[in-house]
Coordinates of N, CA and C in Angstrom, one line a residue:
Chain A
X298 N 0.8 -1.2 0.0 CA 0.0 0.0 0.0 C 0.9 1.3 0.0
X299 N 0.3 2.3 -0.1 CA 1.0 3.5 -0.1 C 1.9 4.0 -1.5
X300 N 1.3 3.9 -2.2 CA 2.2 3.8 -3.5 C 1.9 5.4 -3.9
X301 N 2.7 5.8 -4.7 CA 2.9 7.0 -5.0 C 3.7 7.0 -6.4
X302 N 2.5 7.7 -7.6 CA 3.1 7.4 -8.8 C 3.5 8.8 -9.8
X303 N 4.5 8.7 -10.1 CA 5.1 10.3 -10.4 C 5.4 10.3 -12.1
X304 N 5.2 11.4 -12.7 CA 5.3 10.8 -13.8 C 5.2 11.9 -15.1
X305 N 6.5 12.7 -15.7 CA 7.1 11.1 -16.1 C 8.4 11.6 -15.5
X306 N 9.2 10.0 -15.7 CA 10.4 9.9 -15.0 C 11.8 10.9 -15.5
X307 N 11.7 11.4 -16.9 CA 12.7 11.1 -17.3 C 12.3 12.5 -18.4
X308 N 12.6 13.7 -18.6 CA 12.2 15.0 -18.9 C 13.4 15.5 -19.5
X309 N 13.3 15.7 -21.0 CA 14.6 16.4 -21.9 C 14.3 17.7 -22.4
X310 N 14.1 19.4 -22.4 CA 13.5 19.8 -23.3 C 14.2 20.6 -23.6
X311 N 14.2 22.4 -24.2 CA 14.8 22.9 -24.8 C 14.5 24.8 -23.1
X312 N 15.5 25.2 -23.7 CA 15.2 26.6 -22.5 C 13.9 27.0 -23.1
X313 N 13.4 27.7 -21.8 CA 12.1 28.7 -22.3 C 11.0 27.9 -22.6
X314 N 11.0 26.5 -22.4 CA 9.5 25.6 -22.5 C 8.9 25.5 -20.9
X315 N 8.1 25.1 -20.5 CA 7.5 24.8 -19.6 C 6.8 23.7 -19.9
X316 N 7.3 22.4 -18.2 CA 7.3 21.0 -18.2 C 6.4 20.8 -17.0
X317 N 5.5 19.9 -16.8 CA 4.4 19.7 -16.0 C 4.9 17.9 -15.5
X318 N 4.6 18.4 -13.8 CA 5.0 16.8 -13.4 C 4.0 16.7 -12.7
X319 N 3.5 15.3 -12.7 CA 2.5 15.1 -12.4 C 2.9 13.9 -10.7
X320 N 2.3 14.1 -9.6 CA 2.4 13.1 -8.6 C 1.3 12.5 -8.1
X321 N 0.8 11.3 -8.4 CA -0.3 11.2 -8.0 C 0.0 9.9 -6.8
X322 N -1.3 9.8 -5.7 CA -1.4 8.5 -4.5 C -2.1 8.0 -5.5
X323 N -1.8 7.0 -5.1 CA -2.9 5.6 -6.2 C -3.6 4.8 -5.2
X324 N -3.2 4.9 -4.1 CA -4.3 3.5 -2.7 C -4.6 4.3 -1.7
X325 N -4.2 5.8 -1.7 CA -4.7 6.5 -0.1 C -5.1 7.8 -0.5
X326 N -5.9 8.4 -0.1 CA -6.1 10.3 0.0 C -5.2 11.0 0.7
X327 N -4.3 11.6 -0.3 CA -2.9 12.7 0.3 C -3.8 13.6 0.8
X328 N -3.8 14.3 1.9 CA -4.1 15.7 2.6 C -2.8 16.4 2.1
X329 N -2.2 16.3 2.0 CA -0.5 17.3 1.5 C 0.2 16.2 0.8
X330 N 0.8 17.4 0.3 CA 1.6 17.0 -0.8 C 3.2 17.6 -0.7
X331 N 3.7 17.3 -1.1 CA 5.4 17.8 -0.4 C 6.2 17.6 -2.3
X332 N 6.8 18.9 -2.4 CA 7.8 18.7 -3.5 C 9.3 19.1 -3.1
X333 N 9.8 18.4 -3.6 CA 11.3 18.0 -3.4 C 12.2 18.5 -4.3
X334 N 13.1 19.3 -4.2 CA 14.7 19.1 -5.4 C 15.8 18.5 -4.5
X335 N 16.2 17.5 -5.7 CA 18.1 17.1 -5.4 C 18.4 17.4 -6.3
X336 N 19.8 18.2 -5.7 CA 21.1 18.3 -6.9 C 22.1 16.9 -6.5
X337 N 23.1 16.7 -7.6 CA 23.5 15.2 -7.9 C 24.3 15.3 -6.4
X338 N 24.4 14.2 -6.0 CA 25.0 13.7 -4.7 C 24.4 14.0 -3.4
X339 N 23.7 14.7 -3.1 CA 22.9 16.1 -2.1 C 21.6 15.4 -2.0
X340 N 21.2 16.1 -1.0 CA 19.8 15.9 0.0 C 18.8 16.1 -1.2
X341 N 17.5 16.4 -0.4 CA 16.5 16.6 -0.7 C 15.7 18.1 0.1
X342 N 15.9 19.1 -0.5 CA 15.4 20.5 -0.1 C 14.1 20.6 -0.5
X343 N 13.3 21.2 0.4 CA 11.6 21.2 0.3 C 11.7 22.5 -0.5
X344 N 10.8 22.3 -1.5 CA 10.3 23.3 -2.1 C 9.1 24.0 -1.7
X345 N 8.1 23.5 -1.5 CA 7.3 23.7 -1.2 C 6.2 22.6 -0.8
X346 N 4.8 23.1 -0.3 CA 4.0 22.4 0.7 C 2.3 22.3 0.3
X347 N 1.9 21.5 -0.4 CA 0.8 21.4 -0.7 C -0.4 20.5 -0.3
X348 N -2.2 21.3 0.2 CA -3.1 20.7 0.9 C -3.5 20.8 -0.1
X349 N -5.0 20.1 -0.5 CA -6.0 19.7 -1.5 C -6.6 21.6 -1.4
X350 N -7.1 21.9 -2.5 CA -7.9 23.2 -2.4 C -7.2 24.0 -1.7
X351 N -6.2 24.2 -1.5 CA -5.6 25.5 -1.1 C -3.9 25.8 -1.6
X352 N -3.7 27.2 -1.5 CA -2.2 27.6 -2.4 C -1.2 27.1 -1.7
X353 N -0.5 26.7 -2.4 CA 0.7 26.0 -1.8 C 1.4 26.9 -1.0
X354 N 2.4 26.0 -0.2 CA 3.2 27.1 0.3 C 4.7 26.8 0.3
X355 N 5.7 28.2 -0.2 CA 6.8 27.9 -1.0 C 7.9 27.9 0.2
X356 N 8.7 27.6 0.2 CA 9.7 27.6 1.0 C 10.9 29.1 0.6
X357 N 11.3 29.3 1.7 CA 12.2 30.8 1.0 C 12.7 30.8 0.2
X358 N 13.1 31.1 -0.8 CA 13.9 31.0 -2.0 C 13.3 30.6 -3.0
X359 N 12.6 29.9 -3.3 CA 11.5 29.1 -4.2 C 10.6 30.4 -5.0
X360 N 11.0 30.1 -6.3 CA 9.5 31.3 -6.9 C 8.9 31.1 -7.2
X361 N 7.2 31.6 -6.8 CA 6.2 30.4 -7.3 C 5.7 30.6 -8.1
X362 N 6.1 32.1 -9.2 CA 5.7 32.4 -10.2 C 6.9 31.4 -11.1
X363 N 7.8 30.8 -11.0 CA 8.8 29.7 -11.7 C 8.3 28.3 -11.5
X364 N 7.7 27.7 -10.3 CA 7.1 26.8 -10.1 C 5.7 27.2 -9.2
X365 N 4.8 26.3 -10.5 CA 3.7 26.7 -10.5 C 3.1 24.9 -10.2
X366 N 2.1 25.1 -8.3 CA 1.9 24.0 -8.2 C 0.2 23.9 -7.6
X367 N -0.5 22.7 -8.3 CA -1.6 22.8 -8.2 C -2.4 21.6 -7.7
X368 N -2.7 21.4 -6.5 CA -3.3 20.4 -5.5 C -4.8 20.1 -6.2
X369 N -5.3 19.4 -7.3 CA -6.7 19.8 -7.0 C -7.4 19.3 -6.5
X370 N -6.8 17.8 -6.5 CA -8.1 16.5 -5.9 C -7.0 15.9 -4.6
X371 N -7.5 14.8 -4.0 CA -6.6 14.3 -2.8 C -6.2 13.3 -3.2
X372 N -5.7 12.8 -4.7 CA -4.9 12.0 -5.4 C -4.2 12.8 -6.3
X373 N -4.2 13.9 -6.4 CA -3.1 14.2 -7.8 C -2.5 15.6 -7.7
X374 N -1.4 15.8 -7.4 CA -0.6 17.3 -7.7 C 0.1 17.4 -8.7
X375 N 0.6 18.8 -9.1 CA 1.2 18.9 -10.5 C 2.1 19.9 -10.0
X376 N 3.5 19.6 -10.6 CA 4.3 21.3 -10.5 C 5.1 21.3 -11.7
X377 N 4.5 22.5 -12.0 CA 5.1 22.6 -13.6 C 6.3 23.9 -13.5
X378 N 7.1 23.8 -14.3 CA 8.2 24.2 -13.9 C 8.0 25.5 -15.5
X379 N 7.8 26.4 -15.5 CA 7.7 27.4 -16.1 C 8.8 28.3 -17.1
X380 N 8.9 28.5 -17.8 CA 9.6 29.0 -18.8 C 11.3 28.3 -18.1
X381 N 11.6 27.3 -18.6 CA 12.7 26.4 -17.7 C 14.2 27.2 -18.4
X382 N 15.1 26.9 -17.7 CA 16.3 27.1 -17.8 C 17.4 26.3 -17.5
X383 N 18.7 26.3 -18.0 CA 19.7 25.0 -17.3 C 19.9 24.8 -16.3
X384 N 19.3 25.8 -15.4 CA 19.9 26.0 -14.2 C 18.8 25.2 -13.0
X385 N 18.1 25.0 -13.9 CA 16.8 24.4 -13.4 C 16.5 23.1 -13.4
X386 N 17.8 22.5 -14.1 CA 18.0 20.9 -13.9 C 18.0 20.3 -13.1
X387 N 17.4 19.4 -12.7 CA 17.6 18.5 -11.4 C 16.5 17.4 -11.2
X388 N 17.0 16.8 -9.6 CA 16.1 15.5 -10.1 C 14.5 16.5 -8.8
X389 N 13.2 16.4 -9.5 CA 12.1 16.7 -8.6 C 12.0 15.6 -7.8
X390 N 11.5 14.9 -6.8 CA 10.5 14.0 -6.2 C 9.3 14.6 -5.6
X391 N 8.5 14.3 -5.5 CA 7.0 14.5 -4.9 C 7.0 13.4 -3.9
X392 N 5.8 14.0 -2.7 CA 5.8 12.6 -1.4 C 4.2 13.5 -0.9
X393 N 3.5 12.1 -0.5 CA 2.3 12.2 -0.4 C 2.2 12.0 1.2
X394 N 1.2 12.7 1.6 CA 1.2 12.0 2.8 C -0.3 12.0 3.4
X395 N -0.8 11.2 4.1 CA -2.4 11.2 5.0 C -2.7 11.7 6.5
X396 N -2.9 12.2 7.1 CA -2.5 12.8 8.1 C -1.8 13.7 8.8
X397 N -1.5 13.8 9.8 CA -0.4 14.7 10.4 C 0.6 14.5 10.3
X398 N 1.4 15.4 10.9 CA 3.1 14.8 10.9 C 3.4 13.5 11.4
X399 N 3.2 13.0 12.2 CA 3.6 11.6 12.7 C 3.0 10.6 11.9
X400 N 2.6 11.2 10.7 CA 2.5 10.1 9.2 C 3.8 10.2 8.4
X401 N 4.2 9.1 7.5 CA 5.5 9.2 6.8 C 4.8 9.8 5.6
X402 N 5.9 10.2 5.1 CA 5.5 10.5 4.0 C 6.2 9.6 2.5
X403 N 5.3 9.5 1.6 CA 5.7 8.2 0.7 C 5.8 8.7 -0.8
X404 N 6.4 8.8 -1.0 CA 7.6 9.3 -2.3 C 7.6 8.6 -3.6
X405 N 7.2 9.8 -4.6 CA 7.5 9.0 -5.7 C 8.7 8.6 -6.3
X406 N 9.1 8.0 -7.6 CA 10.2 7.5 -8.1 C 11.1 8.9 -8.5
X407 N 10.5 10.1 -8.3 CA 11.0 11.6 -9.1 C 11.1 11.5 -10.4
X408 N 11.6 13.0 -10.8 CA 11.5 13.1 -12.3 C 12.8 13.5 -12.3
X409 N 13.4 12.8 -13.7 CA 15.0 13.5 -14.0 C 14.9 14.5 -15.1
X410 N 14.6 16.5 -14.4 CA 14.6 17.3 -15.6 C 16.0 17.8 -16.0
X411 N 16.1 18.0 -17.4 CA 17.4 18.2 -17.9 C 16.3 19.3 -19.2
X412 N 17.3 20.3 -19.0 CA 17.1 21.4 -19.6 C 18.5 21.8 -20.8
X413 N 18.1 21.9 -21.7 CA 19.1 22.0 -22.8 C 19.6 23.5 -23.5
Chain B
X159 N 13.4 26.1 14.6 CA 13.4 25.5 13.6 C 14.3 23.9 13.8
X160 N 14.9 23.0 12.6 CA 15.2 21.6 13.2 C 16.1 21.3 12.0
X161 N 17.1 20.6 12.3 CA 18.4 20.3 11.3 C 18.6 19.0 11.8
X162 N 19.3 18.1 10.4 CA 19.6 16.6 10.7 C 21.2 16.7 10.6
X163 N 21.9 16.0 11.3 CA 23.5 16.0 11.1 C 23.4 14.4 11.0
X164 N 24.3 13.9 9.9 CA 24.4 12.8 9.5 C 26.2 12.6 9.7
X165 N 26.5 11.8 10.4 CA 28.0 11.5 10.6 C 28.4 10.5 9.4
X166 N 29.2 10.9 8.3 CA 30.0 10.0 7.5 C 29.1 10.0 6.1
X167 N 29.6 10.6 5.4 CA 28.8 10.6 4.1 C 29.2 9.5 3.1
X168 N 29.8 8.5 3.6 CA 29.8 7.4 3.3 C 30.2 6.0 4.5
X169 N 30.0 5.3 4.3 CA 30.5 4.2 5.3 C 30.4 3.0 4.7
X170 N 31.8 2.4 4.6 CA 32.1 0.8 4.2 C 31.9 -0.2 5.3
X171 N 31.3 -1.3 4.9 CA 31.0 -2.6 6.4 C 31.1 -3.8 4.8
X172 N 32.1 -4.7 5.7 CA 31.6 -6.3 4.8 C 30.2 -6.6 4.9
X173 N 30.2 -7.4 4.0 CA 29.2 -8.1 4.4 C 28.9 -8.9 5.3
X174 N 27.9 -9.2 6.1 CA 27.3 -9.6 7.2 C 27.8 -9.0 8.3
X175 N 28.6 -8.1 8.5 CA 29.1 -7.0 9.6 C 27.7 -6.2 10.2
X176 N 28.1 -5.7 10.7 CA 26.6 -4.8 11.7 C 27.0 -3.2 11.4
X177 N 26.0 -3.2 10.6 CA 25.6 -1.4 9.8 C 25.8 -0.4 10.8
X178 N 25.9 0.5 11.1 CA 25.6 1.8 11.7 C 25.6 3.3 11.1
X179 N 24.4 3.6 11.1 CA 24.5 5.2 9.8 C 24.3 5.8 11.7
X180 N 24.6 7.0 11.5 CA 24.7 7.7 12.9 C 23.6 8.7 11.9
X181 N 23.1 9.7 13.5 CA 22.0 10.4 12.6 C 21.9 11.1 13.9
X182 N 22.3 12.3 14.1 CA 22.0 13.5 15.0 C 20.7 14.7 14.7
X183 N 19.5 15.1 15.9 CA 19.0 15.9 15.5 C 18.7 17.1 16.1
X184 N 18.4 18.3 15.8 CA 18.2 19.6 16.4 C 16.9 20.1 16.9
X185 N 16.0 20.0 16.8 CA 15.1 20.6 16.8 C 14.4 21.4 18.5
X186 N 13.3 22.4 18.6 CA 13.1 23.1 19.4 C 11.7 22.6 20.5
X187 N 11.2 21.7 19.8 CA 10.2 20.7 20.1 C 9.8 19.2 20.3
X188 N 9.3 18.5 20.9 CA 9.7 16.8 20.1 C 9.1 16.9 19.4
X189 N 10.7 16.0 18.6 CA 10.6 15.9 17.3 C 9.4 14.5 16.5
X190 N 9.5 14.2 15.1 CA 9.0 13.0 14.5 C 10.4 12.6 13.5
X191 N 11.0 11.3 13.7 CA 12.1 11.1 13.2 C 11.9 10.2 12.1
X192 N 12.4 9.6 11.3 CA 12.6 9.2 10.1 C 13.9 8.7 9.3
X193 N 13.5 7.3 8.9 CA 14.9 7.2 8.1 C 14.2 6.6 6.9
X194 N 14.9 7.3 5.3 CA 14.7 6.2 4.2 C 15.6 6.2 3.9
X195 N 15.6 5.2 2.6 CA 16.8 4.5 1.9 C 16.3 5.1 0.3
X196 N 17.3 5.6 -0.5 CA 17.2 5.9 -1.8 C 17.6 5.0 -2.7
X197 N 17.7 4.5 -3.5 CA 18.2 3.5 -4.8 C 18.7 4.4 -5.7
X198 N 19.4 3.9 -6.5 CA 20.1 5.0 -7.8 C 18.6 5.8 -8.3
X199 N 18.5 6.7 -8.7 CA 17.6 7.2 -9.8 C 15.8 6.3 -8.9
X200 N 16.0 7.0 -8.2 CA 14.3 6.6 -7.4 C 14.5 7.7 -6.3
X201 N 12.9 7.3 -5.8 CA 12.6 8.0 -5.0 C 13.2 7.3 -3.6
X202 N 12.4 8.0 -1.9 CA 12.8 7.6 -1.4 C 12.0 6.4 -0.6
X203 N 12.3 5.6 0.0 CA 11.5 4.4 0.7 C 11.7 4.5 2.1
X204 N 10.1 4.8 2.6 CA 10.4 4.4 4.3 C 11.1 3.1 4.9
X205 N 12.4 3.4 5.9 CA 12.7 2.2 6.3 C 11.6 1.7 7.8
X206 N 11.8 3.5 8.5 CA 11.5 3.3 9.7 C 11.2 4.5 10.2
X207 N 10.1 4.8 11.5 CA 10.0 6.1 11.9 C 9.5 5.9 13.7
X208 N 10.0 7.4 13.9 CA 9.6 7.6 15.2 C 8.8 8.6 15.5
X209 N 7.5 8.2 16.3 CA 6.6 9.4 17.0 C 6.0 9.1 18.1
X210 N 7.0 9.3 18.9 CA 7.0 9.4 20.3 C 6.4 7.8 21.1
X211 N 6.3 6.8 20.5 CA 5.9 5.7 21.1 C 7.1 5.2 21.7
X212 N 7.6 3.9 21.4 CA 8.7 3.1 21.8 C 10.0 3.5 21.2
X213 N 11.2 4.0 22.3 CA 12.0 4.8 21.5 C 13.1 3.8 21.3
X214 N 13.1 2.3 20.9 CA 13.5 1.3 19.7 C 12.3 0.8 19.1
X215 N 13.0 1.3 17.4 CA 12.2 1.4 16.6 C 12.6 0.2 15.5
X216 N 11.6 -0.6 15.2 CA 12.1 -1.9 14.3 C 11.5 -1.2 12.7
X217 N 11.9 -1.7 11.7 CA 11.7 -0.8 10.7 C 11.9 -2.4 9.2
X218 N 11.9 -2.4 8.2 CA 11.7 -3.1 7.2 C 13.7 -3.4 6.7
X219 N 13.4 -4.9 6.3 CA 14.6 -5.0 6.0 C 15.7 -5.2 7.3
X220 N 15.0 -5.9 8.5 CA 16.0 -6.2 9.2 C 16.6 -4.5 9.7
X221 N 16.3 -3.3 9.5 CA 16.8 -2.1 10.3 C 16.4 -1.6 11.5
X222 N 17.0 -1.2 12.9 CA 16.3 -0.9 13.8 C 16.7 0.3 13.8
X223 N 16.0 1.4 14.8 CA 17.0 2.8 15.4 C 16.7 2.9 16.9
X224 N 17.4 3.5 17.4 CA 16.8 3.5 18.8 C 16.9 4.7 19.2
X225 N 15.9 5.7 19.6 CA 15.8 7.4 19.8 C 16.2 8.0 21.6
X226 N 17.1 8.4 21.4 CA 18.0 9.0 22.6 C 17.9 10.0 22.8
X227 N 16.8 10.6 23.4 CA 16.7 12.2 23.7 C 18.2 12.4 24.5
X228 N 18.3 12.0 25.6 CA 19.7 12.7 25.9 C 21.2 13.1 24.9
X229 N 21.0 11.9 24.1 CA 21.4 12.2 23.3 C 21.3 12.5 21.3
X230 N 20.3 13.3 21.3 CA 19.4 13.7 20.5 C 20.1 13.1 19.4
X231 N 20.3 11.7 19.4 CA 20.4 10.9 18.6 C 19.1 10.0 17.7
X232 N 19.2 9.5 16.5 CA 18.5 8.4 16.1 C 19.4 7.4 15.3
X233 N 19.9 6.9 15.4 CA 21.2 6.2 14.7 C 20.6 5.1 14.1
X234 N 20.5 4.5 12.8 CA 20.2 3.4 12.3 C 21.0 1.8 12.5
X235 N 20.7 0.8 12.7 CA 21.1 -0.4 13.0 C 20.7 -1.3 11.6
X236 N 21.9 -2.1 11.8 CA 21.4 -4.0 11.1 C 22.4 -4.7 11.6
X237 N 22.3 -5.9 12.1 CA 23.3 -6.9 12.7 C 24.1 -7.1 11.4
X238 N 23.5 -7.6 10.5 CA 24.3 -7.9 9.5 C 23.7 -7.9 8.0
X239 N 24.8 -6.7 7.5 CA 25.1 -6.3 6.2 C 24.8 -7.2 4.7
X240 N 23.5 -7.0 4.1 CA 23.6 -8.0 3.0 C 24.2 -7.0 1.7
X241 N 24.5 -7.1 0.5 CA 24.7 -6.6 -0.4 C 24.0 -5.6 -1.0
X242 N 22.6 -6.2 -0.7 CA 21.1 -5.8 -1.4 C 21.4 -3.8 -0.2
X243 N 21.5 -4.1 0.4 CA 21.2 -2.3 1.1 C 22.2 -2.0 0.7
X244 N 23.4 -1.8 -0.2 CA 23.8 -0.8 -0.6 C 23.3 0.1 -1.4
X245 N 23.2 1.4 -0.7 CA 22.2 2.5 -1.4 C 22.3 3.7 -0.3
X246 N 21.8 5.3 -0.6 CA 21.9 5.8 0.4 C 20.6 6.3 1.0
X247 N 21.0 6.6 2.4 CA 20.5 6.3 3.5 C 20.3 8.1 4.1
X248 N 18.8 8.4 4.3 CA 18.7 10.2 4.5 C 18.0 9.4 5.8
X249 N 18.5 10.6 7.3 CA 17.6 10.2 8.0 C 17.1 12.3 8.0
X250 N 15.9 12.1 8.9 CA 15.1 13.2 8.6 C 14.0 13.5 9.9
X251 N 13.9 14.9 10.2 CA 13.1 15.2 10.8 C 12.1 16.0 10.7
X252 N 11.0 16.3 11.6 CA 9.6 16.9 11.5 C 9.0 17.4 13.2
X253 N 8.7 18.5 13.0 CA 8.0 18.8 14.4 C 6.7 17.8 14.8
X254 N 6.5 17.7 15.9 CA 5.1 17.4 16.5 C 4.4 18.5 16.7
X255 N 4.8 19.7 16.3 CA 4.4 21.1 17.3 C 4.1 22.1 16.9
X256 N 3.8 23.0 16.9 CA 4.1 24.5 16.6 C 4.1 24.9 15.5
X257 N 5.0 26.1 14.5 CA 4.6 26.2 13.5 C 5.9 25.7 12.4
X258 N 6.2 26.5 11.3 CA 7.6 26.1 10.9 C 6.9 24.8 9.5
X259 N 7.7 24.9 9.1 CA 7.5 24.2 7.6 C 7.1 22.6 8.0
X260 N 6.2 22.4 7.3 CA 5.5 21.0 7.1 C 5.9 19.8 6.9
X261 N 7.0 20.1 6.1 CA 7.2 18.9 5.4 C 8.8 18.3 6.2
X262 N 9.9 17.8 5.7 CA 10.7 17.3 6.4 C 12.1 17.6 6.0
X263 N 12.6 17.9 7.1 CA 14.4 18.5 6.8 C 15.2 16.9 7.0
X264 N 16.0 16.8 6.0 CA 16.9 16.1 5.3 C 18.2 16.3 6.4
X265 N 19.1 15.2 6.6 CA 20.3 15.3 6.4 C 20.8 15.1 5.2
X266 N 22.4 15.0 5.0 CA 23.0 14.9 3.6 C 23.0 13.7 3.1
X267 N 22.6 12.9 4.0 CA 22.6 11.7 3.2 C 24.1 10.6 3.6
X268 N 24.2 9.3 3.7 CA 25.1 8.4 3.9 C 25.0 7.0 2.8
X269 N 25.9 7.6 2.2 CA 26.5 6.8 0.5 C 26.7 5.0 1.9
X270 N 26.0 3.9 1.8 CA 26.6 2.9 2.7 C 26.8 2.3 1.4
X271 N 28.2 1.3 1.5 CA 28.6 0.3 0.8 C 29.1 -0.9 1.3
X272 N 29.2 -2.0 0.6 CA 29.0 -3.1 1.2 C 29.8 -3.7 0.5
X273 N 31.1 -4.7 1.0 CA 32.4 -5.1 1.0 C 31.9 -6.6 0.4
X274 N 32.3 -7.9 -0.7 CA 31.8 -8.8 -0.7 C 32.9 -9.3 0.1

């Protein structure tokens, strides 16, 4: 159970396109949604914080007019990454969670964006 | 606010040796602790977690931690090292409390490798 399907894995495009990633729960109702960047070898930095029906919320540094993220239903979020740049390569993960904090949170496989 | 200090951004054990990722944490409140395991190019996988019940914590894959407020420790365990867990290892925390970002602060992560 708890599966978390992200998708798609694997993202090539050109500067100045805008790329949409999709994270959806497939067996539980996410109340939040959590987006994630790694750079290669490095952690996982929260970007930002998302409930069903309400604006996300970005973490300092994060622009949310650059990532643009949209909770609508309690299976599916999206963060599309807007007019992209190289600098803006990296790997995304999404993680879903059901409850409060003292719930884990369960993670998709991420997306590998590479900007050209 | 709450920070993970991860001792050893890598660590070698043979096989069938007894694992140890060390995992120090900060925070202002009790905390909710966490350890997953990453695979190359995936997301992350709960091994094991702590919220405030029994502070040894048995977890998937033969891993335990045991939570030491005195020593605001959560240090990951396995008696013995198979092949299959080489991969890296984030442990991670979350408030029970108050306000401060939702989702979960990372340490840097512990590259474990395993000796045949």
């Amino acid at each position: 159970g708890a599966v978390v399907s992200q998708h798609p894995s694997w993202v090539i495009c050109k500067s100045g396109t805008s790329v949409k990633i999709e994270c959806r729960s497939l067996d539980f109702q996410a109340t939040t949604m959590f987006w994630y960047r790694q750079f290669p070898k490095q952690s996982l930095m929260l970007m930002a914080t998302s409930n069903e029906g309400s604006k996300a919320t970005y973490e300092q540094g994060v622009e949310k007019d650059k990532f643009l993220i949209n909770h609508a239903s309690l299976t599916l979020s999206t963060l599309t990454v807007t007019s992209a740049h190289p600098e803006d390569s990296s790997f995304y993960i999404c993680s879903a969670r059901s409850g409060q904090r003292n719930q884990p949170q369960h993670f998709g496989d991420g997306t590998r964006l590479s900007i050209l | 606010a709450q920070s993970v200090t991860q001792l050893g951004s890598h660590v070698s054990v043979s096989e069938g040796a007894l694992v140890l990722l060390r995992c120090n944490y900060s925070s202002s409140v009790p905390p909710y602790l966490f350890w997953y395991v990453q695979y190359p190019n995936q997301g992350l996988q709960l091994l094991l977690k702590y919220t405030s019940a029994a502070t040894l914590v048995k977890g998937i894959n033969g891993f335990e931690a045991e939570f030491k407020k005195s020593e605001t420790s959560f240090h990951l365990t396995k008696p013995s090292a198979h092949m299959s867990d080489a991969a890296e290892y984030f442990c991670a925390v979350t408030l029970n409390s108050g306000g401060g970002a939702d989702g979960l602060t990372f340490g840097k992560g512990t590259h474990l490798i395993i000796q045949p």
